[in-house]
Amino acid sequence: MSSLALVVALSGCAGFGTTADATRAAAPAPVTASASGPAAGTCPADRLGTTRTLTLKREYAAYGTVQHAPLPLAKGEVVLTFDDGPRPESTPKVLDALADQCVRATFFMVGQNLAAYPELARQVAARGHATASHSFRHPQLPQMTPDAQLQDLEQGIQAYVAAFGRTPPAYRFPFLGETPTMLDALKAKGMTVMSVDLGIDDWAPNDMSVDALVRRLLDNLKAKGGGIILMHDANGPTAQALPAMLKALKDNGYKVVHVRWQD
């Protein structure tokens, strides 16, 4: 299936959407990688753990094979990413599940939620997770005028700066709905575009039971072999299912890579 067809097929209200330009962008060579994850040496042997950390440069690049180039991952390596938070009803549960398994992830935060819950956003970072921008209002960007798209981008950046005191290193498009206007703006700002390799379809009207989410995770990983996983910390069912999903990753031999950006 082509990248564009895959994006359309996986579209959902909280996840994938159509893209204005599905051409794969060339990604510059990363980065640096530590030999072991941040929790190495302190994590009990029966936990999933974080195998290594991949530190990307703060620059324009584009990753995620649904639309762009792959990250430099080995077969069986996964990157856990969460969208749409922070949300008090669910994000703390996600953080607790990750901490229990000594796992670090990357959170793409919506500006409106950042503005509403800055302390919770800072708690995500304080737990060692990477943070980035996911727009301000989570709109369908391809349906907006260029000026409106850029306004949403700037509002999202301002909300991120207000919460963290620095500009976001990366951006994930709402619904993965890329546009030429936004890609040009992100390139000018030196921000990384982070797409995905697979998702778990964790939004209604899909089956949102724990068993269904675990099954979709494993099925999609089997098809892809690993990669950047899209989940949503703003979704209650995802938070509820995360302990079981992390256990399934460990039981099936997957290794977690933490993606972050240079300070």
Short mmCIF file of C-alpha atoms in Angstrom, two decimals:
data_model
loop_
_atom_site.label_atom_id
_atom_site.label_comp_id
_atom_site.label_asym_id
_atom_site.label_seq_id
_atom_site.Cartn_x
_atom_site.Cartn_y
_atom_site.Cartn_z
CA MET A 1 0.00 0.00 0.00
CA SER A 2 1.33 3.48 -0.79
CA SER A 3 2.12 5.99 1.96
CA LEU A 4 -0.80 8.19 0.94
CA ALA A 5 -3.23 5.28 0.89
CA LEU A 6 -2.04 4.15 4.29
CA VAL A 7 -2.60 7.58 5.80
CA VAL A 8 -6.12 7.75 4.39
CA ALA A 9 -6.94 4.20 5.47
CA LEU A 10 -5.87 4.90 9.03
CA SER A 11 -7.66 8.23 9.37
CA GLY A 12 -9.56 8.92 12.57
CA CYS A 13 -10.77 11.82 14.68
CA ALA A 14 -7.84 11.60 17.07
CA GLY A 15 -5.24 10.02 14.88
CA PHE A 16 -4.32 9.77 11.23
CA GLY A 17 -5.73 12.01 8.53
CA THR A 18 -5.22 12.93 4.92
CA THR A 19 -2.02 14.63 3.91
CA ALA A 20 -1.52 17.32 1.31
CA ASP A 21 1.91 16.06 0.31
CA ALA A 22 2.88 12.45 0.97
CA THR A 23 6.26 12.70 -0.75
CA ARG A 24 8.95 11.21 1.47
CA ALA A 25 11.30 13.90 2.70
CA ALA A 26 14.99 13.16 2.93
CA ALA A 27 16.15 13.03 6.53
CA PRO A 28 19.64 14.18 7.43
CA ALA A 29 21.84 11.77 9.28
CA PRO A 30 20.92 11.88 12.98
CA VAL A 31 22.33 12.31 15.79
CA THR A 32 23.83 10.60 18.71
CA ALA A 33 22.73 7.48 20.50
CA SER A 34 23.57 6.31 23.98
CA ALA A 35 24.35 2.65 24.43
CA SER A 36 21.73 2.23 27.09
CA GLY A 37 18.50 3.89 28.10
CA PRO A 38 18.14 6.51 30.82
CA ALA A 39 16.78 4.01 33.29
CA ALA A 40 19.56 1.48 32.69
CA GLY A 41 21.14 0.14 35.86
CA THR A 42 18.19 1.07 38.06
CA CYS A 43 15.36 -0.80 36.37
CA PRO A 44 14.41 -4.25 37.72
CA ALA A 45 15.16 -7.06 35.32
CA ASP A 46 11.50 -7.98 34.91
CA ARG A 47 10.62 -4.52 33.50
CA LEU A 48 10.51 -3.53 29.84
CA GLY A 49 13.05 -0.73 30.27
CA THR A 50 14.46 1.74 27.77
CA THR A 51 17.16 0.13 25.65
CA ARG A 52 18.79 3.27 24.31
CA THR A 53 18.27 6.98 23.69
CA LEU A 54 18.36 8.50 20.22
CA THR A 55 19.17 12.22 20.40
CA LEU A 56 18.20 14.17 17.31
CA LYS A 57 19.60 17.52 16.29
CA ARG A 58 17.34 20.54 16.64
CA GLU A 59 16.88 21.03 12.91
CA TYR A 60 14.42 20.51 10.12
CA ALA A 61 14.11 16.85 9.21
CA ALA A 62 11.16 14.55 8.64
CA TYR A 63 10.73 11.04 10.02
CA GLY A 64 8.05 8.34 10.03
CA THR A 65 7.52 6.01 7.10
CA VAL A 66 3.80 6.70 6.70
CA GLN A 67 4.97 9.94 5.08
CA HIS A 68 8.74 10.37 5.34
CA ALA A 69 12.07 8.68 5.94
CA PRO A 70 12.60 6.12 8.71
CA LEU A 71 14.40 6.76 11.94
CA PRO A 72 17.62 4.75 12.30
CA LEU A 73 16.05 1.87 14.19
CA ALA A 74 16.89 -1.81 14.18
CA LYS A 75 14.23 -4.44 13.61
CA GLY A 76 12.24 -4.90 16.79
CA GLU A 77 12.97 -1.40 18.12
CA VAL A 78 10.01 0.84 18.91
CA VAL A 79 9.56 4.50 19.78
CA LEU A 80 6.56 5.29 21.99
CA THR A 81 4.85 8.58 21.19
CA PHE A 82 1.72 10.12 22.69
CA ASP A 83 -0.49 12.85 21.22
CA ASP A 84 -3.17 15.32 22.29
CA GLY A 85 -2.29 15.81 25.97
CA PRO A 86 -1.72 16.83 28.58
CA ARG A 87 -5.04 15.82 30.11
CA PRO A 88 -5.46 15.47 33.91
CA GLU A 89 -7.87 12.53 33.60
CA SER A 90 -5.46 10.32 31.67
CA THR A 91 -1.91 11.67 31.30
CA PRO A 92 -0.89 10.91 34.93
CA LYS A 93 -1.98 7.29 34.43
CA VAL A 94 0.18 7.10 31.31
CA LEU A 95 3.13 8.54 33.22
CA ASP A 96 2.69 6.02 36.03
CA ALA A 97 2.53 3.09 33.62
CA LEU A 98 5.68 4.25 31.84
CA ALA A 99 7.51 4.79 35.14
CA ASP A 100 6.54 1.33 36.37
CA GLN A 101 8.24 -0.19 33.33
CA CYS A 102 11.21 2.24 33.27
CA VAL A 103 10.15 3.47 29.84
CA ARG A 104 10.60 6.94 28.38
CA ALA A 105 8.46 8.30 25.57
CA THR A 106 7.89 11.40 23.46
CA PHE A 107 4.77 13.54 24.00
CA PHE A 108 3.32 15.79 21.28
CA MET A 109 1.22 18.32 23.15
CA VAL A 110 -1.74 20.42 22.01
CA GLY A 111 -1.26 24.11 22.79
CA GLN A 112 -4.70 24.61 24.32
CA ASN A 113 -4.01 21.82 26.80
CA LEU A 114 -0.53 23.18 27.49
CA ALA A 115 -2.06 26.54 28.34
CA ALA A 116 -4.68 24.93 30.57
CA TYR A 117 -2.37 22.46 32.36
CA PRO A 118 1.21 23.78 32.27
CA GLU A 119 2.19 22.09 35.53
CA LEU A 120 1.12 18.70 34.20
CA ALA A 121 3.09 19.36 31.03
CA ARG A 122 6.17 20.16 33.07
CA GLN A 123 5.63 16.98 35.07
CA VAL A 124 5.88 15.01 31.82
CA ALA A 125 9.27 16.59 31.13
CA ALA A 126 10.39 16.19 34.74
CA ARG A 127 9.81 12.44 34.45
CA GLY A 128 12.42 12.36 31.68
CA HIS A 129 10.15 12.27 28.66
CA ALA A 130 10.68 14.36 25.53
CA THR A 131 8.08 16.98 24.59
CA ALA A 132 7.13 18.67 21.31
CA SER A 133 4.26 20.53 19.65
CA HIS A 134 1.06 19.12 18.16
CA SER A 135 -0.58 22.40 17.04
CA PHE A 136 -2.68 24.74 19.17
CA ARG A 137 -6.27 23.69 18.45
CA HIS A 138 -5.70 20.34 16.69
CA PRO A 139 -7.39 21.54 13.48
CA GLN A 140 -7.70 20.03 10.03
CA LEU A 141 -4.92 22.18 8.60
CA PRO A 142 -5.49 21.31 4.90
CA GLN A 143 -8.97 22.84 5.21
CA MET A 144 -7.62 26.16 6.51
CA THR A 145 -6.18 29.19 4.75
CA PRO A 146 -2.40 29.54 4.80
CA ASP A 147 -2.66 32.47 7.23
CA ALA A 148 -4.86 30.47 9.61
CA GLN A 149 -2.47 27.54 9.48
CA LEU A 150 0.47 29.76 10.40
CA GLN A 151 -1.52 31.43 13.17
CA ASP A 152 -2.27 28.06 14.75
CA LEU A 153 1.42 27.12 14.49
CA GLU A 154 2.51 30.32 16.21
CA GLN A 155 -0.08 29.97 18.97
CA GLY A 156 1.08 26.42 19.59
CA ILE A 157 4.70 27.54 19.80
CA GLN A 158 3.78 30.37 22.19
CA ALA A 159 1.89 27.97 24.46
CA TYR A 160 4.90 25.63 24.47
CA VAL A 161 7.29 28.48 25.31
CA ALA A 162 5.03 29.63 28.13
CA ALA A 163 5.05 26.14 29.65
CA PHE A 164 8.69 25.16 29.10
CA GLY A 165 10.64 28.38 28.55
CA ARG A 166 11.99 27.25 25.17
CA THR A 167 10.72 26.65 21.67
CA PRO A 168 9.53 23.18 20.67
CA PRO A 169 12.11 21.08 18.82
CA ALA A 170 9.58 19.18 16.74
CA TYR A 171 6.03 19.17 15.42
CA ARG A 172 3.52 16.47 14.62
CA PHE A 173 0.69 17.44 12.31
CA PRO A 174 -2.86 16.98 13.63
CA PHE A 175 -4.37 14.01 11.80
CA LEU A 176 -0.96 13.84 10.03
CA GLY A 177 -2.49 16.43 7.68
CA GLU A 178 0.61 18.02 6.18
CA THR A 179 0.47 21.12 3.98
CA PRO A 180 3.12 22.89 1.89
CA THR A 181 2.57 26.09 3.89
CA MET A 182 3.29 24.39 7.19
CA LEU A 183 6.21 22.34 5.91
CA ASP A 184 7.86 25.51 4.61
CA ALA A 185 7.28 27.27 7.94
CA LEU A 186 8.68 24.37 9.97
CA LYS A 187 11.72 24.23 7.72
CA ALA A 188 12.31 27.95 8.24
CA LYS A 189 12.06 27.49 12.00
CA GLY A 190 14.37 24.47 12.02
CA MET A 191 11.75 22.19 13.60
CA THR A 192 11.66 18.45 13.02
CA VAL A 193 8.53 16.93 11.51
CA MET A 194 7.68 13.68 13.27
CA SER A 195 5.19 11.44 11.52
CA VAL A 196 4.64 7.80 12.47
CA ASP A 197 5.24 4.24 11.35
CA LEU A 198 2.13 2.67 12.87
CA GLY A 199 -0.73 3.32 15.26
CA ILE A 200 -3.13 1.42 17.48
CA ASP A 201 -6.36 3.10 16.30
CA ASP A 202 -7.12 4.26 19.84
CA TRP A 203 -10.18 6.34 19.08
CA ALA A 204 -13.91 5.68 18.72
CA PRO A 205 -15.73 4.01 17.01
CA ASN A 206 -12.99 1.37 17.12
CA ASP A 207 -13.06 -1.32 19.80
CA MET A 208 -11.30 0.39 22.71
CA SER A 209 -11.08 -2.57 25.07
CA VAL A 210 -7.70 -3.48 26.54
CA ASP A 211 -7.59 -6.73 24.57
CA ALA A 212 -8.38 -4.96 21.30
CA LEU A 213 -5.74 -2.30 21.79
CA VAL A 214 -3.09 -4.89 22.66
CA ARG A 215 -4.07 -7.00 19.66
CA ARG A 216 -3.89 -4.05 17.25
CA LEU A 217 -0.54 -3.02 18.66
CA LEU A 218 0.97 -6.47 18.15
CA ASP A 219 -0.63 -7.00 14.74
CA ASN A 220 0.62 -3.66 13.42
CA LEU A 221 4.07 -4.22 14.87
CA LYS A 222 4.27 -7.64 13.28
CA ALA A 223 3.47 -6.07 9.92
CA LYS A 224 6.01 -3.26 10.29
CA GLY A 225 8.74 -4.92 12.35
CA GLY A 226 8.98 -1.93 14.71
CA GLY A 227 9.08 1.85 14.46
CA ILE A 228 7.37 4.98 15.75
CA ILE A 229 4.09 4.07 17.46
CA LEU A 230 1.27 6.61 17.65
CA MET A 231 -0.86 6.58 20.81
CA HIS A 232 -2.91 9.20 22.64
CA ASP A 233 -2.33 10.07 26.30
CA ALA A 234 -5.51 12.18 26.16
CA ASN A 235 -7.58 9.00 25.71
CA GLY A 236 -8.78 7.21 28.82
CA PRO A 237 -8.87 3.74 27.23
CA THR A 238 -5.27 4.14 26.07
CA ALA A 239 -4.15 5.01 29.59
CA GLN A 240 -6.05 2.03 30.95
CA ALA A 241 -4.56 -0.36 28.40
CA LEU A 242 -0.98 0.93 28.54
CA PRO A 243 0.27 -1.46 31.28
CA ALA A 244 -0.95 -4.42 29.21
CA MET A 245 0.53 -2.98 26.02
CA LEU A 246 3.92 -2.48 27.67
CA LYS A 247 3.83 -6.04 28.97
CA ALA A 248 3.00 -7.27 25.47
CA LEU A 249 6.00 -5.38 24.08
CA LYS A 250 8.30 -7.05 26.60
CA ASP A 251 6.79 -10.50 26.15
CA ASN A 252 7.25 -10.25 22.38
CA GLY A 253 10.85 -9.10 22.53
CA TYR A 254 10.47 -5.48 21.42
CA LYS A 255 13.02 -2.91 22.58
CA VAL A 256 12.13 0.69 23.44
CA VAL A 257 14.19 3.56 22.04
CA HIS A 258 13.68 6.99 23.57
CA VAL A 259 13.74 9.80 20.99
CA ARG A 260 14.67 13.25 22.25
CA TRP A 261 16.31 16.40 20.88
CA GLN A 262 19.51 18.18 21.76
CA ASP A 263 19.13 20.88 24.41
#
